[in-house]
Short mmCIF file of C-alpha atoms in Angstrom, two decimals:
data_model
loop_
_atom_site.label_atom_id
_atom_site.label_comp_id
_atom_site.label_asym_id
_atom_site.label_seq_id
_atom_site.Cartn_x
_atom_site.Cartn_y
_atom_site.Cartn_z
CA MET A 1 5.05 -19.86 -28.20
CA LEU A 2 5.21 -17.81 -24.98
CA LYS A 3 4.12 -20.79 -22.86
CA GLU A 4 6.80 -22.96 -24.45
CA ILE A 5 9.46 -20.31 -23.75
CA LYS A 6 8.34 -20.19 -20.12
CA LYS A 7 8.52 -24.00 -19.84
CA ASN A 8 11.99 -24.07 -21.37
CA SER A 9 13.13 -21.26 -19.09
CA GLN A 10 11.85 -23.13 -16.05
CA ARG A 11 13.65 -26.32 -17.10
CA GLY A 12 16.83 -24.33 -17.68
CA PHE A 13 16.41 -22.59 -14.34
CA ILE A 14 16.20 -25.92 -12.50
CA ALA A 15 19.27 -27.17 -14.34
CA ILE A 16 21.34 -24.09 -13.62
CA LEU A 17 20.31 -24.06 -9.96
CA LEU A 18 21.37 -27.67 -9.62
CA ALA A 19 24.70 -26.89 -11.24
CA ILE A 20 25.21 -23.89 -8.98
CA ALA A 21 24.29 -25.88 -5.89
CA LEU A 22 26.75 -28.64 -6.77
CA ALA A 23 29.50 -26.11 -7.54
CA ALA A 24 28.94 -24.11 -4.38
CA THR A 25 28.61 -26.98 -1.91
CA SER A 26 30.44 -29.78 -3.73
CA CYS A 27 27.64 -32.22 -2.96
CA SER A 28 27.79 -35.16 -5.32
CA LEU A 29 24.68 -36.49 -7.00
CA ASP A 30 25.29 -39.70 -5.04
CA GLY A 31 25.17 -37.76 -1.80
CA GLY A 32 27.87 -36.62 0.58
CA TYR A 33 29.77 -33.39 1.08
CA GLN A 34 33.07 -33.22 -0.81
CA GLY A 35 34.31 -29.84 0.37
CA ALA A 36 33.95 -26.32 -1.04
CA LYS A 37 35.18 -25.67 -4.54
CA PRO A 38 36.79 -22.30 -5.32
CA VAL A 39 35.34 -20.06 -8.00
CA ILE A 40 37.38 -20.05 -11.17
CA PRO A 41 38.40 -16.72 -12.74
CA THR A 42 38.73 -16.17 -16.45
CA ASP A 43 42.06 -17.51 -17.74
CA PRO A 44 44.17 -14.56 -19.00
CA SER A 45 46.20 -16.87 -21.25
CA LYS A 46 43.11 -17.86 -23.26
CA PRO A 47 40.65 -15.81 -25.29
CA VAL A 48 37.10 -15.12 -24.10
CA THR A 49 34.63 -16.10 -26.80
CA PHE A 50 30.90 -15.60 -27.28
CA THR A 51 28.81 -17.77 -29.60
CA ASP A 52 25.11 -17.18 -28.90
CA PHE A 53 22.40 -16.44 -26.36
CA SER A 54 18.92 -17.89 -25.90
CA PRO A 55 16.01 -17.47 -25.79
CA LYS A 56 15.66 -14.43 -28.01
CA GLU A 57 12.39 -13.29 -26.43
CA GLY A 58 10.41 -13.57 -23.23
CA PRO A 59 8.82 -11.61 -20.37
CA VAL A 60 10.54 -10.02 -17.39
CA ARG A 61 12.53 -12.56 -15.31
CA THR A 62 13.11 -14.82 -18.31
CA LEU A 63 16.36 -16.73 -17.81
CA VAL A 64 18.76 -15.82 -20.62
CA PHE A 65 21.64 -18.24 -21.27
CA ILE A 66 24.82 -16.85 -22.86
CA GLU A 67 27.17 -19.40 -24.43
CA GLY A 68 30.89 -19.21 -25.16
CA SER A 69 34.14 -19.99 -23.36
CA ASN A 70 36.51 -18.82 -20.63
CA PHE A 71 33.87 -16.83 -18.71
CA GLY A 72 35.07 -18.02 -15.33
CA THR A 73 32.58 -18.97 -12.60
CA ASP A 74 32.84 -15.86 -10.42
CA VAL A 75 29.53 -14.06 -11.06
CA SER A 76 30.87 -10.92 -9.36
CA LYS A 77 33.23 -10.57 -12.33
CA ILE A 78 30.51 -10.95 -14.96
CA GLU A 79 28.21 -8.13 -16.03
CA VAL A 80 25.22 -8.57 -18.32
CA ILE A 81 23.27 -5.57 -19.64
CA ILE A 82 20.05 -6.05 -21.58
CA GLY A 83 18.45 -3.03 -23.20
CA GLY A 84 20.66 -0.69 -21.18
CA VAL A 85 19.49 -2.22 -17.88
CA SER A 86 21.71 -4.34 -15.63
CA ALA A 87 20.51 -7.95 -15.60
CA PRO A 88 21.04 -10.09 -12.47
CA VAL A 89 23.65 -12.77 -13.13
CA ILE A 90 22.53 -15.99 -11.46
CA GLY A 91 25.41 -18.26 -12.30
CA SER A 92 28.17 -19.29 -14.67
CA SER A 93 29.66 -22.67 -15.55
CA GLY A 94 32.55 -21.08 -17.45
CA THR A 95 30.95 -21.82 -20.80
CA LYS A 96 27.39 -20.72 -20.04
CA ILE A 97 26.15 -17.64 -18.16
CA CYS A 98 22.65 -17.48 -16.75
CA ALA A 99 21.14 -13.99 -16.36
CA MET A 100 17.60 -12.77 -15.73
CA ALA A 101 15.82 -10.36 -18.09
CA PRO A 102 15.19 -7.10 -16.17
CA ARG A 103 12.28 -4.67 -16.25
CA ARG A 104 12.31 -1.91 -18.87
CA SER A 105 14.85 -3.66 -21.08
CA ASN A 106 12.70 -2.99 -24.14
CA ARG A 107 15.64 -1.74 -26.23
CA GLY A 108 16.87 -5.31 -26.38
CA ASP A 109 20.64 -5.03 -27.01
CA VAL A 110 22.63 -7.66 -25.06
CA ILE A 111 26.08 -6.68 -23.77
CA VAL A 112 28.34 -8.91 -21.67
CA ARG A 113 31.51 -7.85 -19.83
CA ILE A 114 34.02 -10.29 -18.35
CA MET A 115 36.44 -8.93 -15.74
CA ASP A 116 39.68 -10.30 -14.31
CA GLU A 117 40.35 -10.82 -10.61
CA GLY A 118 41.26 -7.15 -10.24
CA GLY A 119 37.98 -5.99 -11.76
CA LYS A 120 39.45 -4.86 -15.08
CA VAL A 121 37.33 -5.59 -18.16
CA VAL A 122 39.16 -8.13 -20.29
CA LYS A 123 36.39 -8.67 -22.81
CA GLU A 124 33.20 -6.81 -23.77
CA HIS A 125 30.87 -8.27 -26.33
CA GLN A 126 27.61 -7.02 -27.87
CA PHE A 127 25.49 -9.54 -29.73
CA GLU A 128 24.10 -8.56 -33.11
CA GLU A 129 20.71 -10.10 -32.33
CA LEU A 130 18.38 -8.45 -29.82
CA PHE A 131 16.40 -9.83 -26.91
CA THR A 132 12.71 -8.97 -27.37
CA LEU A 133 11.03 -8.20 -24.06
CA GLN A 134 7.42 -9.36 -24.09
CA SER A 135 5.73 -6.76 -21.94
CA ALA A 136 2.56 -7.50 -20.00
CA LEU A 137 0.69 -5.89 -17.13
CA GLN A 138 1.66 -7.95 -14.10
CA VAL A 139 0.49 -8.14 -10.49
CA ASN A 140 3.13 -9.08 -7.91
CA THR A 141 3.40 -9.23 -4.14
CA LEU A 142 5.73 -6.63 -2.63
CA THR A 143 5.56 -7.44 1.08
CA GLY A 144 3.36 -8.97 3.75
CA LYS A 145 4.09 -12.32 5.41
CA VAL A 146 1.03 -14.40 6.29
CA ASP A 147 0.63 -17.78 7.97
CA PRO A 148 -0.34 -19.99 5.00
CA GLN A 149 -2.50 -22.27 7.14
CA THR A 150 -4.54 -19.69 9.03
CA ASN A 151 -4.14 -16.52 6.92
CA ALA A 152 -3.18 -14.85 10.20
CA SER A 153 -0.77 -11.94 10.53
CA SER A 154 0.06 -9.13 12.91
CA ILE A 155 1.84 -5.76 13.00
CA ILE A 156 5.48 -6.80 12.61
CA ASN A 157 8.31 -4.63 11.31
CA GLY A 158 11.34 -5.73 9.35
CA SER A 159 12.49 -6.45 5.83
CA PHE A 160 9.97 -6.97 3.05
CA GLU A 161 10.40 -10.70 3.57
CA GLU A 162 9.76 -10.47 7.34
CA ALA A 163 7.15 -7.72 7.67
CA GLU A 164 3.50 -8.39 8.47
CA PHE A 165 0.38 -6.24 8.25
CA GLN A 166 -2.88 -6.54 10.14
CA ASN A 167 -5.16 -5.36 7.30
CA PRO A 168 -3.58 -2.64 5.10
CA TRP A 169 -6.29 -0.10 4.30
CA TRP A 170 -5.06 3.23 2.83
CA LEU A 171 -1.83 4.26 1.07
CA GLU A 172 -0.02 7.57 0.41
CA PHE A 173 3.14 7.78 -1.72
CA ASP A 174 5.97 10.08 -0.64
CA ILE A 175 9.65 10.88 -1.24
CA ASP A 176 11.58 11.89 1.88
CA GLU A 177 14.41 14.42 2.27
CA GLU A 178 17.04 11.77 1.51
CA GLY A 179 15.32 10.76 -1.71
CA ASN A 180 13.91 7.50 -0.35
CA LYS A 181 10.61 6.43 -1.84
CA ILE A 182 8.10 5.85 0.95
CA ILE A 183 4.55 4.56 1.22
CA TYR A 184 2.62 5.49 4.35
CA CYS A 185 -0.01 2.89 5.15
CA ILE A 186 -3.01 3.03 7.45
CA ASP A 187 -2.87 -0.51 8.78
CA ALA A 188 -6.45 -1.64 9.39
CA GLU A 189 -9.54 0.50 8.85
CA ASN A 190 -9.83 2.95 11.78
CA LEU A 191 -6.00 2.82 12.10
CA ALA A 192 -4.43 0.24 14.34
CA ALA A 193 -1.06 1.70 13.32
CA LEU A 194 0.52 4.03 10.78
CA ARG A 195 3.14 2.01 8.91
CA LYS A 196 6.07 3.26 6.85
CA ILE A 197 7.07 1.18 3.82
CA ASN A 198 10.53 2.22 2.65
CA LEU A 199 10.71 1.13 -0.99
CA THR A 200 14.36 2.14 -1.26
CA ALA A 201 15.59 0.27 1.82
CA ARG A 202 12.99 -2.50 1.36
CA GLU A 203 11.87 -2.43 4.97
CA VAL A 204 8.69 -1.75 6.94
CA SER A 205 8.50 0.17 10.23
CA THR A 206 5.76 1.59 12.47
CA VAL A 207 5.42 5.38 12.76
CA PHE A 208 2.99 5.19 15.68
CA MET A 209 0.31 2.96 17.14
CA LYS A 210 -3.26 4.13 17.57
CA GLY A 211 -2.93 4.50 21.35
CA GLN A 212 0.11 6.74 20.95
CA ALA A 213 -1.71 9.23 18.69
CA GLY A 214 -4.94 9.86 20.57
CA VAL A 215 -7.04 9.39 17.43
CA HIS A 216 -10.41 7.64 17.41
CA GLN A 217 -11.10 5.93 14.08
CA VAL A 218 -8.93 7.25 11.25
CA LYS A 219 -10.50 6.51 7.87
CA SER A 220 -8.05 8.19 5.47
CA MET A 221 -5.03 10.47 5.20
CA LEU A 222 -3.59 13.00 2.77
CA PHE A 223 -0.66 15.37 2.35
CA ASP A 224 -1.28 19.09 2.13
CA THR A 225 -0.91 19.86 -1.57
CA PRO A 226 1.10 23.12 -1.47
CA THR A 227 4.06 21.83 0.59
CA ARG A 228 3.54 18.12 1.38
CA ASP A 229 5.10 18.86 4.76
CA THR A 230 1.87 18.16 6.65
CA LEU A 231 0.09 14.83 6.82
CA PHE A 232 -3.62 15.08 7.68
CA LEU A 233 -5.45 12.19 9.32
CA VAL A 234 -9.24 12.20 8.86
CA ASP A 235 -11.20 10.74 11.77
CA ASP A 236 -14.62 9.17 12.15
CA ASN A 237 -15.05 10.42 15.70
CA GLY A 238 -18.55 9.01 16.09
CA ARG A 239 -20.16 12.47 16.30
CA GLY A 240 -22.70 12.60 13.51
CA ASN A 241 -24.76 15.65 14.40
CA TRP A 242 -24.01 19.32 13.80
CA ASN A 243 -24.57 20.03 17.50
CA ASP A 244 -21.72 17.63 18.34
CA ARG A 245 -19.22 19.38 16.08
CA HIS A 246 -17.10 20.80 18.93
CA GLN A 247 -16.86 17.58 20.92
CA MET A 248 -13.95 15.79 19.21
CA PRO A 249 -11.47 16.42 16.35
CA ASN A 250 -12.39 15.09 12.95
CA MET A 251 -8.97 15.97 11.50
CA PHE A 252 -5.49 15.68 12.98
CA TYR A 253 -2.13 16.62 11.52
CA ALA A 254 1.49 15.47 11.76
CA LEU A 255 4.62 17.28 10.53
CA ARG A 256 7.46 16.09 8.35
CA ASN A 257 10.11 17.78 10.53
CA GLU A 258 8.89 15.55 13.36
CA SER A 259 8.93 12.47 11.11
CA PHE A 260 5.11 12.46 11.39
CA ARG A 261 5.43 10.84 14.82
CA LYS A 262 3.50 13.48 16.79
CA VAL A 263 -0.19 14.02 16.11
CA TYR A 264 -2.08 17.25 16.83
CA PRO A 265 -5.80 18.21 16.52
CA TYR A 266 -6.49 20.35 13.44
CA LEU A 267 -10.27 20.72 13.23
CA TYR A 268 -13.22 19.91 15.49
CA ALA A 269 -16.33 18.79 13.58
CA GLN A 270 -18.69 15.89 13.00
CA CYS A 271 -17.36 12.50 11.95
CA SER A 272 -15.53 12.54 8.64
CA TYR A 273 -14.08 9.99 6.26
CA SER A 274 -11.87 11.96 3.92
CA ALA A 275 -10.63 15.38 2.86
CA VAL A 276 -8.86 17.07 -0.03
CA SER A 277 -6.23 19.80 -0.02
CA MET A 278 -6.37 21.91 -3.17
CA HIS A 279 -3.25 23.42 -4.71
CA ASP A 280 -4.13 26.84 -3.25
CA GLY A 281 -4.30 25.34 0.25
CA THR A 282 -8.10 25.21 0.56
CA ILE A 283 -9.30 22.13 2.44
CA PHE A 284 -12.64 20.37 2.07
CA TYR A 285 -13.99 17.49 4.15
CA ASN A 286 -17.18 15.47 4.30
CA THR A 287 -19.37 13.94 6.97
CA TRP A 288 -21.90 11.13 7.36
CA THR A 289 -25.15 13.03 7.81
CA SER A 290 -26.66 13.69 4.36
CA SER A 291 -23.17 13.12 2.90
CA GLU A 292 -22.53 16.83 3.42
CA VAL A 293 -19.36 18.49 2.06
CA TYR A 294 -17.77 21.36 4.01
CA LYS A 295 -15.10 23.96 3.39
CA ALA A 296 -12.72 23.85 6.35
CA LYS A 297 -12.25 26.67 8.88
CA GLN A 298 -14.63 29.19 7.32
CA VAL A 299 -17.04 30.16 10.10
CA TRP A 300 -15.80 31.53 13.44
CA ASP A 301 -17.96 30.46 16.39
CA GLU A 302 -17.56 33.22 18.97
CA THR A 303 -19.13 31.23 21.78
CA ALA A 304 -17.06 28.10 21.24
CA GLN A 305 -13.97 30.04 20.13
CA MET A 306 -13.56 27.58 17.27
CA TRP A 307 -13.60 27.56 13.50
CA ASP A 308 -16.43 25.63 11.86
CA GLY A 309 -16.74 24.38 8.31
CA LYS A 310 -18.96 26.05 5.75
CA ALA A 311 -21.66 23.65 4.49
CA LEU A 312 -21.65 23.42 0.68
CA PHE A 313 -23.84 20.55 -0.58
CA SER A 314 -24.74 16.86 -0.18
CA VAL A 315 -22.98 14.38 -2.44
CA LYS A 316 -26.30 12.51 -2.79
CA ALA A 317 -29.39 14.34 -1.55
CA ASN A 318 -30.95 13.00 1.65
CA SER A 319 -28.52 10.07 1.73
CA SER A 320 -25.66 9.16 4.07
CA ASP A 321 -22.65 7.02 3.29
CA HIS A 322 -18.90 6.65 3.74
CA VAL A 323 -17.66 9.01 1.03
CA PHE A 324 -14.01 9.39 0.02
CA MET A 325 -12.64 12.45 -1.82
CA PHE A 326 -9.80 12.76 -4.37
CA ARG A 327 -8.35 15.93 -5.91
CA HIS A 328 -7.68 16.08 -9.64
CA PRO A 329 -3.94 16.89 -10.09
CA GLU A 330 -4.78 20.11 -11.94
CA ASP A 331 -7.60 21.07 -9.56
CA LEU A 332 -10.17 20.66 -12.35
CA TYR A 333 -12.53 18.82 -10.02
CA VAL A 334 -12.77 16.43 -7.09
CA TYR A 335 -13.95 12.84 -7.44
CA MET A 336 -15.93 11.30 -4.59
CA THR A 337 -16.41 7.54 -4.22
CA GLY A 338 -19.51 6.40 -2.39
CA PHE A 339 -23.04 5.13 -2.98
CA ASN A 340 -21.47 2.52 -5.30
CA GLY A 341 -20.38 5.14 -7.77
CA VAL A 342 -17.94 7.95 -8.53
CA TYR A 343 -19.26 11.52 -8.27
CA ARG A 344 -17.60 14.55 -9.84
CA CYS A 345 -17.53 17.97 -8.18
CA ALA A 346 -16.13 20.91 -10.16
CA TYR A 347 -13.79 23.34 -8.39
CA ASP A 348 -14.32 27.08 -8.77
CA LYS A 349 -10.82 28.57 -8.47
CA THR A 350 -12.24 32.09 -8.09
CA THR A 351 -14.50 31.42 -5.11
CA LYS A 352 -12.28 28.54 -3.96
CA GLU A 353 -15.30 26.32 -3.48
CA LEU A 354 -16.55 23.00 -4.79
CA VAL A 355 -19.69 23.03 -6.92
CA SER A 356 -22.46 20.50 -6.27
CA SER A 357 -21.74 16.91 -7.24
CA VAL A 358 -22.87 14.99 -10.33
CA LEU A 359 -22.78 11.21 -10.69
CA HIS A 360 -19.99 10.39 -13.15
CA VAL A 361 -20.17 6.58 -13.21
CA GLY A 362 -22.22 4.02 -11.30
CA ASP A 363 -25.83 3.26 -10.50
CA ILE A 364 -28.08 6.31 -10.03
CA GLY A 365 -29.94 4.48 -7.27
CA GLY A 366 -26.73 3.47 -5.52
CA GLY A 367 -27.20 -0.24 -6.15
CA SER A 368 -24.19 -2.55 -6.12
CA GLY A 369 -23.04 -4.86 -8.89
CA TYR A 370 -20.20 -5.52 -11.30
CA ALA A 371 -20.30 -4.23 -14.87
CA ASP A 372 -17.74 -2.60 -17.15
CA ALA A 373 -19.70 -0.02 -19.09
CA PRO A 374 -19.94 3.74 -19.68
CA GLY A 375 -21.52 6.17 -17.23
CA THR A 376 -24.54 5.06 -15.25
CA SER A 377 -24.49 1.60 -16.85
CA ALA A 378 -21.34 0.76 -14.89
CA ARG A 379 -21.65 -1.03 -11.57
CA PHE A 380 -19.39 -0.98 -8.49
CA ASN A 381 -19.48 -2.60 -5.08
CA ARG A 382 -18.09 -0.25 -2.40
CA PRO A 383 -15.39 1.68 -4.31
CA ARG A 384 -12.73 3.00 -1.95
CA GLN A 385 -9.39 4.78 -2.49
CA GLY A 386 -8.53 5.98 -5.97
CA VAL A 387 -5.61 7.72 -7.68
CA PHE A 388 -5.27 9.90 -10.79
CA VAL A 389 -2.66 8.84 -13.36
CA LYS A 390 -1.63 10.83 -16.44
CA ASN A 391 -2.33 9.06 -19.71
CA LYS A 392 0.42 9.67 -22.29
CA GLU A 393 -2.00 9.03 -25.14
CA TYR A 394 -4.21 11.87 -23.93
CA VAL A 395 -1.19 14.17 -23.96
CA ALA A 396 -0.43 13.23 -27.58
CA GLN A 397 -4.08 13.76 -28.51
CA GLY A 398 -4.13 17.20 -26.89
CA LYS A 399 -7.04 16.42 -24.58
CA ALA A 400 -8.10 18.92 -21.93
CA ASP A 401 -8.18 16.28 -19.17
CA LEU A 402 -5.08 14.09 -19.20
CA TYR A 403 -5.85 11.82 -16.26
CA ASP A 404 -7.54 8.47 -15.79
CA PHE A 405 -8.79 7.47 -12.36
CA TYR A 406 -7.91 4.08 -10.90
CA VAL A 407 -10.03 2.98 -7.95
CA CYS A 408 -10.14 -0.01 -5.61
CA ASP A 409 -13.48 -1.75 -6.07
CA HIS A 410 -13.51 -3.27 -2.61
CA ASN A 411 -16.20 -5.95 -2.74
CA ASN A 412 -15.63 -6.71 -6.41
CA ASN A 413 -12.03 -7.68 -5.55
CA CYS A 414 -10.44 -5.70 -8.36
CA ILE A 415 -9.03 -2.39 -9.55
CA ARG A 416 -11.21 -0.39 -11.95
CA LYS A 417 -10.23 2.32 -14.43
CA VAL A 418 -12.44 5.36 -15.05
CA THR A 419 -11.69 7.65 -18.00
CA PRO A 420 -12.54 11.38 -18.06
CA GLU A 421 -15.40 10.53 -20.44
CA GLY A 422 -16.84 8.01 -18.00
CA GLU A 423 -15.76 4.70 -19.55
CA VAL A 424 -15.30 2.06 -16.85
CA SER A 425 -13.12 -1.03 -17.30
CA THR A 426 -11.46 -3.57 -15.05
CA PHE A 427 -7.74 -2.84 -14.83
CA ALA A 428 -6.52 -5.71 -12.64
CA GLY A 429 -8.00 -8.63 -10.75
CA ARG A 430 -10.77 -11.19 -11.30
CA GLY A 431 -8.50 -12.81 -13.87
CA SER A 432 -9.14 -16.41 -12.92
CA VAL A 433 -11.97 -18.37 -11.34
CA GLY A 434 -11.43 -21.03 -8.70
CA ILE A 435 -13.18 -24.40 -8.63
CA ASP A 436 -15.53 -22.84 -6.09
CA GLY A 437 -16.49 -20.16 -8.61
CA GLN A 438 -14.80 -17.36 -6.64
CA VAL A 439 -12.84 -14.61 -8.37
CA TRP A 440 -11.07 -13.44 -5.19
CA GLY A 441 -7.87 -14.83 -3.71
CA TRP A 442 -4.12 -14.31 -3.66
CA ILE A 443 -2.59 -14.99 -7.06
CA ASP A 444 0.18 -13.05 -8.80
CA GLY A 445 0.49 -12.95 -12.56
CA GLU A 446 -0.93 -11.27 -15.63
CA ALA A 447 -3.29 -8.57 -14.41
CA ARG A 448 -6.44 -9.58 -16.27
CA GLU A 449 -5.85 -13.24 -17.09
CA THR A 450 -4.47 -14.57 -13.83
CA ALA A 451 -4.21 -12.15 -10.90
CA ARG A 452 -6.59 -12.09 -7.96
CA PHE A 453 -7.10 -9.71 -5.03
CA ARG A 454 -9.14 -10.03 -1.89
CA GLU A 455 -10.95 -6.83 -0.92
CA PRO A 456 -8.40 -4.22 -2.06
CA THR A 457 -9.02 -0.81 -0.48
CA GLY A 458 -5.91 1.38 -0.88
CA ILE A 459 -3.92 2.46 -3.92
CA CYS A 460 -1.10 4.88 -4.77
CA TYR A 461 1.17 5.42 -7.77
CA ASP A 462 4.86 6.03 -8.43
CA GLU A 463 4.87 8.16 -11.57
CA GLU A 464 8.62 7.79 -12.17
CA GLU A 465 8.63 4.00 -12.04
CA GLU A 466 5.07 3.68 -13.41
CA VAL A 467 4.09 1.29 -10.63
CA PHE A 468 0.80 1.02 -8.76
CA TYR A 469 0.86 -0.09 -5.12
CA VAL A 470 -2.27 -1.70 -3.71
CA ALA A 471 -3.33 -2.34 -0.11
CA ASP A 472 -4.79 -5.82 -0.51
CA ARG A 473 -6.78 -5.75 2.70
CA GLU A 474 -7.89 -9.33 3.31
CA ASN A 475 -4.76 -10.81 1.77
CA LYS A 476 -2.84 -8.70 4.33
CA ARG A 477 -0.25 -7.78 1.71
CA ILE A 478 0.99 -4.89 -0.40
CA ARG A 479 0.74 -5.74 -4.10
CA THR A 480 2.18 -4.04 -7.18
CA ILE A 481 0.78 -3.56 -10.68
CA SER A 482 3.19 -2.64 -13.46
CA VAL A 483 4.11 -3.38 -17.06
CA GLU A 484 6.90 -5.95 -17.04
#
């Protein structure tokens, strides 16, 4: 049924586009330009009538055709609202209006308003029947232009249609002072540039290039939790030993009142890959050697006149890896991705320290693989950035922990979901297999049946819009995941 609706919608779309093209350009089917034709307003001497609309159901972006008479052909004077949400009006022949079903139009009521040349509503009609939105979890491409022949791209600013990324790596969601929704993106692992994706203005810009900031190899970034006015950049400075801890910064910071354009050293220590800022302002970071976790600026070195971190514990005893840290929104614990698993570290709010880590999901031995399963039966392959998202069902059930954890499973080319109880499932990606047997690639569509990623590494979430944004590294694009 759904496939047939989609086919019919596509046929109708082609027909309406052809009609619009002929009306707008006055090109005859036999060829030749006949001159522009003016749009026709609704005729005030005749009634506006509505007879029906079709189809009655479909997913987001379904073309809905509204039939009747005396609509006029000026789409700027036609308003269609489906489920309380404005629907884009694509065209009108005077007797048929073509509109596109919008997101979040689940309520389903269809209202049409026809206006005269002065913008006054001459007829408003609400159909008795409803449009049923068929919701599905969809993956789409937000921005990132790539040469289709070579898969090549660069660091190019501009509109979402023009912008290019080198290899988007890490994402942080933000809302600026003007209310614009922003995503800050580390473009390329080790930071070739810090990019600013303005979701409101639909444009991409560069905050600074690596050479302008004086950083070495930035692996991740985070906002300070208490104020969100400071952006920390965590740096793999190449200094892996404790004795090298005063040689180079492992954390830098940038300030909102300077538009994050100036970068300053914050902490000198061994190489680090990530940090967390707890709600009380306490900062923890990690390092390569023995995957040690430190509490920032706790020990004053009189000789060096510098603050050192206080060593707490190793994420995995006697083992070193790139470990990334993520704060639970209610400071219940910190998750750490590394060793092909997700580790959980409880936070003691009295001592303001993290307690030693416990493997939550993944292979105890650190082996890679791909398996959706609970606890240590699950398998990952280089999990990277993750984000906590509140689950409304948990709220209704009165659970103590209300958040699921969504993480980029880098080499498995998908996004995984980890529940507080340790159930692991694939949320998006690996939905189709190519003739070569590969599950990676660049395909938009239903999240689990169709969509493909290629080495996703970064993820953030807009709670208001309920949209995930993914740094699809090797596809060189920013993707979205949302119910549509």
